[in-house]
Coordinates of C-alpha atoms in Angstrom, one line a residue:
M1 CA 62.0 60.2 10.7
I2 CA 62.5 64.0 11.2
R3 CA 61.4 66.1 8.4
I4 CA 63.9 68.4 6.7
S5 CA 61.9 71.6 7.3
T6 CA 62.0 70.9 11.0
I7 CA 65.7 70.6 11.0
F8 CA 66.0 73.8 9.1
I9 CA 63.7 75.6 11.6
A10 CA 65.9 74.4 14.5
I11 CA 69.2 75.6 12.9
C12 CA 67.5 78.9 12.3
M13 CA 66.5 79.1 15.9
V14 CA 70.1 78.4 16.9
L15 CA 71.6 81.0 14.8
V16 CA 69.2 83.6 16.0
A17 CA 69.8 82.8 19.7
A18 CA 73.7 82.9 19.0
S19 CA 73.4 86.0 17.1
L20 CA 71.6 87.7 19.8
G21 CA 74.2 86.5 22.5
L22 CA 77.1 87.9 20.3
L23 CA 75.2 91.2 19.6
L24 CA 74.9 91.7 23.3
Y25 CA 78.4 90.6 24.0
A26 CA 80.2 93.0 21.3
V27 CA 77.7 96.0 21.4
A28 CA 76.4 96.2 24.8
G29 CA 79.5 95.1 26.4
I30 CA 77.7 92.6 28.5
S31 CA 80.0 89.6 29.8
G32 CA 80.2 86.3 28.1
T33 CA 78.3 84.3 30.6
E34 CA 75.3 86.7 30.6
S35 CA 75.4 86.7 26.8
A36 CA 75.1 83.0 26.7
I37 CA 72.2 82.9 29.2
V38 CA 70.3 85.4 27.1
A39 CA 70.9 83.4 24.1
L40 CA 69.9 80.2 25.6
T41 CA 66.9 81.9 27.0
A42 CA 65.8 83.3 23.6
L43 CA 66.5 79.8 22.0
T44 CA 64.0 78.2 24.7
F45 CA 61.4 80.7 23.9
L46 CA 61.7 80.1 19.9
I47 CA 61.5 76.4 20.7
L48 CA 58.2 76.6 22.9
Y49 CA 56.8 79.0 20.2
N50 CA 57.6 76.5 17.4
A51 CA 56.1 73.5 19.3
V52 CA 52.9 75.4 20.1
S53 CA 52.5 76.5 16.7
M54 CA 53.0 72.8 15.3
R55 CA 50.6 71.6 17.8
L56 CA 47.9 73.9 16.8
R57 CA 48.3 73.1 13.2
D58 CA 48.2 69.2 13.8
R59 CA 45.0 69.7 15.8
S60 CA 43.3 71.4 13.0
D61 CA 44.6 68.8 10.7
V62 CA 43.3 66.0 13.1
G63 CA 39.8 67.8 13.4
G64 CA 39.6 67.8 9.6
Q65 CA 40.3 64.3 9.5
I66 CA 37.8 63.3 12.3
A67 CA 35.2 65.3 10.5
D68 CA 35.8 63.4 7.2
L69 CA 35.6 60.1 9.2
S70 CA 32.4 61.1 10.8
R71 CA 30.8 61.9 7.5
G72 CA 31.9 58.6 6.2
T73 CA 30.7 56.8 9.3
A74 CA 27.2 58.6 8.8
D75 CA 27.0 57.6 5.2
L76 CA 27.8 53.9 6.1
A77 CA 25.1 53.9 8.6
R78 CA 22.7 55.4 6.3
Q79 CA 23.4 52.5 3.8
V80 CA 23.2 49.7 6.6
A81 CA 19.9 51.2 7.4
E82 CA 18.8 51.1 3.9
F83 CA 19.8 47.5 3.6
G84 CA 18.1 46.7 6.9
R85 CA 14.8 48.1 5.6
R86 CA 15.0 46.2 2.3
L87 CA 15.7 43.0 4.5
A88 CA 12.9 43.6 6.6
T89 CA 10.7 44.0 3.7
I90 CA 11.9 40.7 2.1
E91 CA 11.3 38.9 5.3
A92 CA 7.8 40.5 5.5
R93 CA 7.1 39.3 2.1
I94 CA 8.4 35.8 2.5
A95 CA 6.4 35.5 5.8
S96 CA 3.4 36.6 4.1
S97 CA 3.7 34.4 1.1
N98 CA 4.6 31.3 3.5
S99 CA 1.4 32.1 5.5
A100 CA -0.7 32.4 2.4
N101 CA 0.7 29.1 1.2
S102 CA 0.1 27.4 4.4
D103 CA -3.4 28.5 4.2
R104 CA -3.8 27.3 0.8
I105 CA -2.4 23.9 1.6
Q106 CA -4.4 23.7 4.7
S107 CA -7.7 24.3 2.7
V108 CA -6.6 21.9 -0.1
V109 CA -5.9 19.3 2.8
G110 CA -9.1 19.8 4.2
E111 CA -10.9 19.4 0.9
I112 CA -9.1 16.2 0.2
N113 CA -9.9 14.9 3.5
E114 CA -13.5 16.0 3.1
L115 CA -13.5 14.2 -0.4
G116 CA -11.9 11.1 0.9
G117 CA -14.5 11.0 3.5
L118 CA -17.4 11.4 1.0
V119 CA -15.7 8.8 -1.3
R120 CA -15.4 6.4 1.7
Q121 CA -19.1 6.8 2.5
L122 CA -20.1 6.4 -1.1
A123 CA -18.2 3.2 -1.5
T124 CA -19.5 2.0 1.8
T125 CA -23.1 2.8 0.4
V126 CA -22.5 1.2 -2.9
S127 CA -21.1 -1.9 -1.1
A128 CA -24.1 -2.2 1.1
H129 CA -26.2 -1.8 -2.1
E130 CA -24.3 -4.6 -3.9
D131 CA -24.9 -7.0 -0.9
L132 CA -28.6 -5.9 -0.7
M133 CA -29.0 -6.6 -4.4
A134 CA -27.1 -9.8 -4.4
G135 CA -29.2 -11.0 -1.3
N136 CA -32.5 -10.1 -3.0
A137 CA -31.8 -11.2 -6.6
P138 CA -34.0 -14.1 -7.7
V139 CA -32.2 -17.1 -9.0
S140 CA -33.7 -18.7 -12.0
A141 CA -32.8 -21.7 -14.3
P142 CA -30.1 -21.1 -16.7
A143 CA -31.5 -20.3 -20.2
P144 CA -30.1 -22.3 -23.2
V145 CA -27.6 -20.3 -25.4
A146 CA -27.1 -21.4 -28.9
R147 CA -24.0 -19.1 -29.4
Q148 CA -22.4 -16.2 -27.7
E149 CA -20.4 -13.5 -29.0
P150 CA -16.6 -13.4 -27.9
D151 CA -15.4 -10.9 -25.4
A152 CA -14.5 -7.5 -26.5
P153 CA -10.6 -7.4 -27.5
L154 CA -8.3 -5.5 -25.2
D155 CA -6.5 -2.7 -27.0
L156 CA -3.1 -2.6 -25.5
M157 CA -2.2 0.8 -27.1
A158 CA -5.4 2.4 -25.6
T159 CA -5.1 0.7 -22.0
F160 CA -2.5 3.3 -20.8
E161 CA -4.3 6.4 -22.0
E162 CA -6.9 5.5 -19.3
E163 CA -6.1 6.5 -15.6
R164 CA -8.4 3.6 -14.3
P165 CA -8.3 0.0 -15.6
A166 CA -11.4 -0.9 -17.7
A167 CA -13.5 2.1 -16.5
P168 CA -16.3 1.5 -19.1
A169 CA -16.7 -2.2 -18.4
P170 CA -19.3 -3.4 -16.0
A171 CA -17.8 -5.4 -13.0
P172 CA -19.1 -9.0 -12.2
P173 CA -21.5 -9.9 -9.9
P174 CA -20.6 -10.6 -6.1
M175 CA -19.5 -14.1 -5.1
R176 CA -22.2 -16.6 -3.9
P177 CA -21.8 -17.6 -0.3
A178 CA -21.7 -21.2 -1.2
A179 CA -18.4 -20.8 -2.9
P180 CA -16.7 -17.7 -1.7
A181 CA -13.1 -18.4 -3.2
I182 CA -14.7 -19.0 -6.7
Q183 CA -15.6 -16.3 -9.3
T184 CA -18.6 -16.9 -11.1
Q185 CA -19.5 -16.0 -14.7
T186 CA -22.8 -15.0 -15.6
A187 CA -22.6 -13.7 -19.1
N188 CA -21.3 -15.0 -22.4
P189 CA -20.4 -18.7 -20.8
V190 CA -17.8 -20.8 -22.3
Q191 CA -18.6 -24.4 -23.3
T192 CA -17.6 -26.7 -20.3
A193 CA -16.6 -30.0 -19.8
N194 CA -20.1 -30.9 -18.8
G195 CA -21.1 -31.4 -22.6
R196 CA -18.1 -33.7 -23.7
N197 CA -16.3 -36.4 -22.1
Q198 CA -12.5 -36.5 -21.5
T199 CA -11.9 -38.2 -24.7
Q200 CA -13.7 -35.5 -26.8
L201 CA -12.0 -32.8 -24.8
L202 CA -8.6 -34.6 -25.3
A203 CA -9.2 -34.6 -29.1
T204 CA -10.3 -30.9 -28.9
L205 CA -7.1 -30.0 -26.9
R206 CA -4.8 -32.0 -29.3
N207 CA -6.6 -30.1 -32.4
A208 CA -6.6 -26.7 -30.6
T209 CA -2.6 -27.4 -29.9
D210 CA -1.9 -28.5 -33.5
E211 CA -3.8 -25.6 -35.2
N212 CA -2.6 -22.9 -32.8
R213 CA -6.0 -22.2 -31.2
I214 CA -4.5 -21.3 -27.6
D215 CA -5.3 -17.7 -26.7
I216 CA -4.5 -15.7 -23.8
F217 CA -6.7 -13.0 -22.1
L218 CA -5.2 -10.1 -20.1
Q219 CA -6.5 -9.2 -16.6
P220 CA -5.0 -6.1 -15.2
M221 CA -3.5 -5.7 -11.8
V222 CA -3.7 -2.2 -10.4
S223 CA -2.2 -0.2 -7.6
L224 CA -4.2 0.6 -4.6
P225 CA -5.6 2.9 -3.9
Q226 CA -4.8 4.7 -7.1
R227 CA -6.1 1.8 -9.3
K228 CA -3.6 2.5 -11.8
V229 CA -2.5 -0.8 -14.0
R230 CA 1.0 -1.9 -13.1
F231 CA 0.9 -5.4 -14.4
Y232 CA -1.2 -7.9 -16.4
E233 CA -1.8 -11.5 -15.9
A234 CA -2.1 -13.8 -19.0
V235 CA -5.0 -16.3 -18.7
T236 CA -5.0 -19.2 -21.0
R237 CA -8.1 -19.9 -23.2
L238 CA -8.7 -22.8 -25.7
R239 CA -11.0 -22.5 -28.8
D240 CA -12.5 -25.6 -30.1
E241 CA -13.7 -26.3 -33.7
R242 CA -16.8 -23.9 -33.0
D243 CA -14.8 -21.1 -31.8
Q244 CA -16.2 -21.7 -28.3
L245 CA -13.8 -20.8 -25.4
V246 CA -12.8 -23.5 -23.0
A247 CA -11.3 -22.2 -19.7
A248 CA -7.9 -23.4 -18.5
E249 CA -9.1 -25.5 -15.5
E250 CA -11.3 -27.5 -17.8
F251 CA -8.4 -28.9 -19.8
I252 CA -5.4 -28.3 -17.6
S253 CA -5.5 -31.8 -15.9
I254 CA -6.0 -33.4 -19.2
A255 CA -3.1 -31.5 -20.7
E256 CA -0.7 -32.6 -17.8
A257 CA -1.9 -36.4 -18.1
S258 CA -1.3 -36.2 -21.9
G259 CA 2.0 -34.6 -21.9
L260 CA 0.7 -31.6 -23.8
I261 CA 1.1 -29.1 -21.1
G262 CA 4.7 -28.4 -22.2
R263 CA 3.7 -27.3 -25.8
I264 CA 0.9 -25.2 -24.3
D265 CA 3.3 -23.5 -21.8
N266 CA 5.7 -22.7 -24.8
M267 CA 2.9 -21.4 -26.9
V268 CA 1.7 -19.2 -24.0
M269 CA 5.2 -18.0 -23.2
L270 CA 5.5 -16.9 -27.0
R271 CA 2.2 -14.9 -26.7
C272 CA 3.5 -13.4 -23.5
V273 CA 6.6 -12.0 -24.9
Q274 CA 4.9 -10.8 -28.0
V275 CA 2.4 -8.9 -25.8
L276 CA 5.0 -7.5 -23.4
R277 CA 6.9 -6.2 -26.2
R278 CA 3.8 -4.3 -27.4
L279 CA 3.0 -3.0 -24.0
M280 CA 6.5 -1.8 -23.5
V281 CA 6.3 0.5 -26.7
R282 CA 4.1 2.7 -24.5
N283 CA 4.9 2.1 -21.0
K284 CA 8.4 0.7 -20.0
E285 CA 7.1 -0.1 -16.3
V286 CA 4.5 -2.4 -17.3
G287 CA 4.8 -6.3 -16.5
V288 CA 3.2 -9.6 -17.5
F289 CA 2.6 -12.5 -15.4
C290 CA 2.9 -15.8 -17.1
N291 CA 1.7 -19.0 -15.4
V292 CA 4.2 -22.2 -15.7
A293 CA 3.0 -25.5 -14.8
A294 CA 4.9 -27.8 -12.4
S295 CA 5.3 -30.5 -14.9
T296 CA 7.0 -28.2 -17.3
L297 CA 9.5 -27.3 -14.7
G298 CA 10.3 -31.0 -13.9
N299 CA 10.5 -32.1 -17.5
S300 CA 14.2 -31.8 -18.6
T301 CA 13.4 -31.7 -22.3
T302 CA 10.5 -29.5 -22.1
F303 CA 12.3 -27.2 -19.8
A304 CA 15.3 -27.0 -22.0
Q305 CA 13.1 -25.5 -24.8
Y306 CA 11.5 -23.4 -22.4
L307 CA 14.9 -22.0 -21.1
D308 CA 16.4 -21.4 -24.5
F309 CA 13.4 -19.1 -25.5
L310 CA 13.6 -17.3 -22.2
E311 CA 17.5 -16.8 -22.6
A312 CA 16.9 -15.5 -26.0
N313 CA 14.5 -12.9 -24.5
R314 CA 16.5 -12.2 -21.4
A315 CA 16.3 -8.6 -21.9
L316 CA 12.6 -8.8 -20.9
A317 CA 13.3 -10.5 -17.4
P318 CA 12.6 -7.4 -15.3
S319 CA 9.2 -7.1 -16.8
L320 CA 8.4 -10.8 -17.2
V321 CA 7.0 -12.6 -14.1
L322 CA 6.9 -16.2 -14.0
E323 CA 4.0 -17.6 -11.9
F324 CA 3.9 -20.9 -10.0
K325 CA 1.2 -22.5 -7.7
Q326 CA 1.9 -22.5 -3.9
S327 CA 1.7 -26.4 -4.0
T328 CA 4.4 -26.4 -6.6
F329 CA 6.9 -24.5 -4.4
R330 CA 6.1 -26.7 -1.4
N331 CA 6.8 -29.9 -3.5
L332 CA 9.9 -28.9 -5.3
G333 CA 12.3 -31.9 -6.1
P334 CA 15.9 -31.7 -7.1
A335 CA 15.3 -31.2 -10.8
E336 CA 12.6 -28.5 -10.1
T337 CA 15.0 -26.7 -7.8
E338 CA 17.8 -26.6 -10.2
N339 CA 15.6 -25.4 -12.9
L340 CA 14.2 -22.8 -10.8
A341 CA 17.5 -21.6 -9.9
A342 CA 18.5 -21.5 -13.5
L343 CA 15.6 -19.1 -14.2
A344 CA 16.6 -16.8 -11.2
Q345 CA 20.2 -16.6 -12.4
R346 CA 18.9 -15.3 -15.7
G347 CA 17.2 -12.3 -13.9
F348 CA 13.5 -13.5 -14.0
R349 CA 11.3 -13.0 -11.2
F350 CA 8.7 -15.6 -9.7
S351 CA 5.0 -14.9 -8.4
I352 CA 3.2 -17.5 -6.2
D353 CA -0.6 -18.0 -6.8
H354 CA -3.4 -20.5 -5.7
V355 CA -2.4 -19.6 -2.1
T356 CA -4.6 -21.9 0.3
D357 CA -3.1 -20.7 3.7
L358 CA -1.0 -18.1 5.0
R359 CA 1.9 -20.4 6.3
I360 CA 4.6 -18.6 4.4
E361 CA 8.2 -18.4 4.9
P362 CA 9.3 -15.2 3.1
R363 CA 13.0 -15.6 3.6
E364 CA 13.0 -19.0 1.9
L365 CA 10.7 -17.5 -0.9
A366 CA 13.0 -14.5 -1.4
D367 CA 16.0 -16.5 -1.6
R368 CA 14.5 -18.6 -4.5
G369 CA 13.6 -15.3 -6.4
V370 CA 10.0 -14.9 -5.5
R371 CA 9.0 -11.2 -5.6
F372 CA 5.1 -11.3 -5.6
I373 CA 2.6 -13.6 -3.8
K374 CA -1.0 -13.5 -4.8
V375 CA -3.5 -14.2 -1.9
P376 CA -7.3 -14.2 -2.5
A377 CA -8.9 -11.3 -0.8
S378 CA -11.5 -13.7 0.8
L379 CA -8.5 -15.5 2.5
L380 CA -6.7 -12.3 3.8
L381 CA -10.1 -11.1 5.2
D382 CA -11.0 -14.4 6.7
P383 CA -11.1 -13.8 10.6
R384 CA -10.2 -17.4 11.2
Q385 CA -6.7 -17.0 9.5
A386 CA -5.6 -15.0 12.3
S387 CA -5.6 -18.1 14.5
A388 CA -4.7 -20.5 12.0
S389 CA -1.5 -18.9 10.8
D390 CA 1.7 -17.5 12.4
I391 CA 0.9 -14.1 11.5
H392 CA -2.0 -11.8 11.5
P393 CA -3.1 -11.1 7.9
S394 CA -2.9 -7.4 8.5
D395 CA 0.9 -7.7 9.0
L396 CA 1.4 -9.9 6.2
S397 CA 2.2 -7.1 3.8
D398 CA 4.9 -5.7 6.1
L399 CA 6.5 -9.0 6.6
L400 CA 6.8 -9.7 3.0
G401 CA 8.1 -6.2 2.1
R402 CA 11.0 -6.7 4.5
F403 CA 12.2 -9.4 2.3
G404 CA 11.2 -7.6 -1.2
I405 CA 8.1 -9.3 -1.8
D406 CA 4.9 -7.6 -2.8
L407 CA 1.7 -8.9 -1.7
I408 CA -1.3 -8.9 -4.4
A409 CA -4.9 -9.3 -3.5
E410 CA -6.8 -11.3 -6.1
R411 CA -10.3 -12.1 -6.7
I412 CA -11.5 -8.8 -5.4
E413 CA -15.2 -8.2 -6.4
G414 CA -16.5 -5.6 -4.0
E415 CA -15.7 -2.1 -2.8
R416 CA -15.8 -3.0 0.8
A417 CA -13.2 -5.7 0.3
V418 CA -11.0 -2.8 -1.1
I419 CA -11.7 -0.7 1.9
D420 CA -10.6 -3.5 4.3
L421 CA -7.5 -4.4 2.3
L422 CA -6.2 -0.9 2.4
D423 CA -6.3 -1.2 6.1
Y424 CA -3.9 -4.2 5.7
D425 CA -1.4 -1.9 3.6
V426 CA -2.0 -4.0 0.5
R427 CA -0.4 -2.3 -2.5
F428 CA -1.9 -4.4 -5.7
G429 CA -5.0 -5.8 -6.4
Q430 CA -6.6 -8.0 -9.0
G431 CA -10.4 -9.0 -9.7
F432 CA -13.4 -8.6 -11.5
L433 CA -14.0 -5.3 -9.6
F434 CA -11.3 -3.6 -11.7
A435 CA -11.7 -5.5 -14.9
P436 CA -12.3 -9.1 -16.2
P437 CA -10.0 -11.1 -18.3
R438 CA -10.1 -9.7 -22.1
P439 CA -8.8 -11.0 -25.3
L440 CA -6.2 -9.1 -27.2
R441 CA -7.0 -6.6 -30.0
P442 CA -5.2 -7.6 -33.1
E443 CA -2.2 -5.6 -33.6
G444 CA -2.8 -2.8 -36.1
S445 CA -6.5 -2.7 -35.4
S446 CA -7.9 1.0 -35.1
A447 CA -11.2 0.1 -33.5
T448 CA -11.9 1.2 -30.1
A449 CA -12.4 -1.3 -27.5
A450 CA -16.0 -1.8 -26.8
P451 CA -17.4 -2.5 -23.3
N452 CA -16.8 -6.2 -22.2
Q453 CA -20.1 -8.1 -22.5
A454 CA -18.8 -11.3 -20.7
Q455 CA -17.1 -12.0 -17.4
D456 CA -14.5 -14.8 -17.7
I457 CA -13.1 -16.9 -15.0
Q458 CA -10.1 -15.2 -12.9
G459 CA -6.7 -16.6 -12.1
S460 CA -4.1 -18.7 -13.9
N461 CA -4.5 -22.2 -15.4
G462 CA -6.8 -24.1 -13.3
S463 CA -8.1 -21.2 -11.1
G464 CA -11.9 -20.9 -10.5
I465 CA -14.9 -22.4 -12.6
S466 CA -17.1 -21.1 -15.5
S467 CA -20.7 -21.2 -15.6
S468 CA -22.5 -23.2 -18.4
G469 CA -25.3 -20.7 -19.2
A470 CA -26.5 -17.2 -18.6
T471 CA -28.8 -16.7 -15.9
S472 CA -31.9 -14.5 -15.8
A473 CA -30.6 -13.1 -12.6
A474 CA -27.7 -11.3 -14.4
S475 CA -29.6 -8.1 -14.7
A476 CA -29.5 -7.1 -11.2
P477 CA -25.9 -7.8 -10.6
Q478 CA -25.2 -5.7 -13.6
R479 CA -27.1 -2.6 -12.1
V480 CA -25.1 -3.1 -9.0
T481 CA -21.7 -3.4 -10.7
G482 CA -22.8 -0.3 -12.8
N483 CA -23.2 1.7 -9.7
A484 CA -19.8 0.5 -8.3
A485 CA -18.1 1.5 -11.5
L486 CA -19.8 5.0 -11.2
A487 CA -18.5 5.3 -7.7
R488 CA -15.0 4.4 -8.9
R489 CA -15.0 7.1 -11.5
I490 CA -16.3 9.6 -9.1

């Protein structure tokens, strides 16, 4: 839009040119045509002069604006350069920090690898020492024992304050070659059936059941290789009139034949629930394995009472694992299958022990609710199993894991077995190497748990045997297991 000043200037130029033409025509006597030409020429010069002056003025204004823009651009460039310098400084600090952290991590990883190598060498040395001591230990006749002190009780509240299970307790001696699948007991032996006939044992069993002298011992199951307690197995023990312990495998067959096994299983389950509630006060992730006999599963009357009790304690189902023998699962009848399904519907998980071979169908077991399988370490490490079973023992853990079943290696007695089992990717272990079965400390007792002076039999109802007397060769295995415990603490 044309400015008002420009219009005013144009009008003035036209008036000046017209005035000049009229003046020449009137005063000088020039003709009208010549006067018009002179006026038009003057108007043209005025227009040119105005245009040139305006162009010069605009150029000065544009020059000033360009100078301001140049100064602003220079300031912006300076700020960008400052930001670039700061960013480069930050990147340099991050790079140096990453380099320092990488160096530290590499050094720590190197130290850990070196420490792992040293521990592995130490474990190998201790294992070789154990084998040497076991091979050279003299065997003498068992000395008569009038009465042995009971095992040191297990303090459930103090258990989780220790990172390793039963660290102060000495581990048991290694297995004898004549019976590799059975764990022996060399100290604090329990009274066996050798000193009483079946009639006396049945009377003792009835009295113990009526007088509530059925006790449970706890043996921890640890994670490998961390050796942290993850579960406990409840092992049944019977106390006779003289408070001597009778192992489960000595009376289990008589209890099944006499029909007392149902009452015993109910009493054991009650103790397991009480123990589990005490354990969960300190650790919500702990679990307890409780053994169930096949006759209990097949007896409708006994199982109805059993199921009612479990239904009342259904909230503990994620932490309470019911354990059956492998033979029980292979010989399930219609009633047993229905009762097993009733337990699975209530959220209880199952475990299989007393495994005698590796012919396992993980899909079928997982559909039935099995989540754990306990296999003896000697069976897993037996090279003959590779040809006798459909799968190599080293692949068993991965196969079971695909169906949500965890493999537990039981009856572990030496460090060498632990090293071999780690190569098989076994996640859990159980055995005298970690801790023997121990009785419960009475609730509310403040005394600390003393080192266990006895080594009990391992497993569930009916697993393993117990020795009838302490032998004079027990001192040599104790020295060996003390070294093994020292190696574990290192």
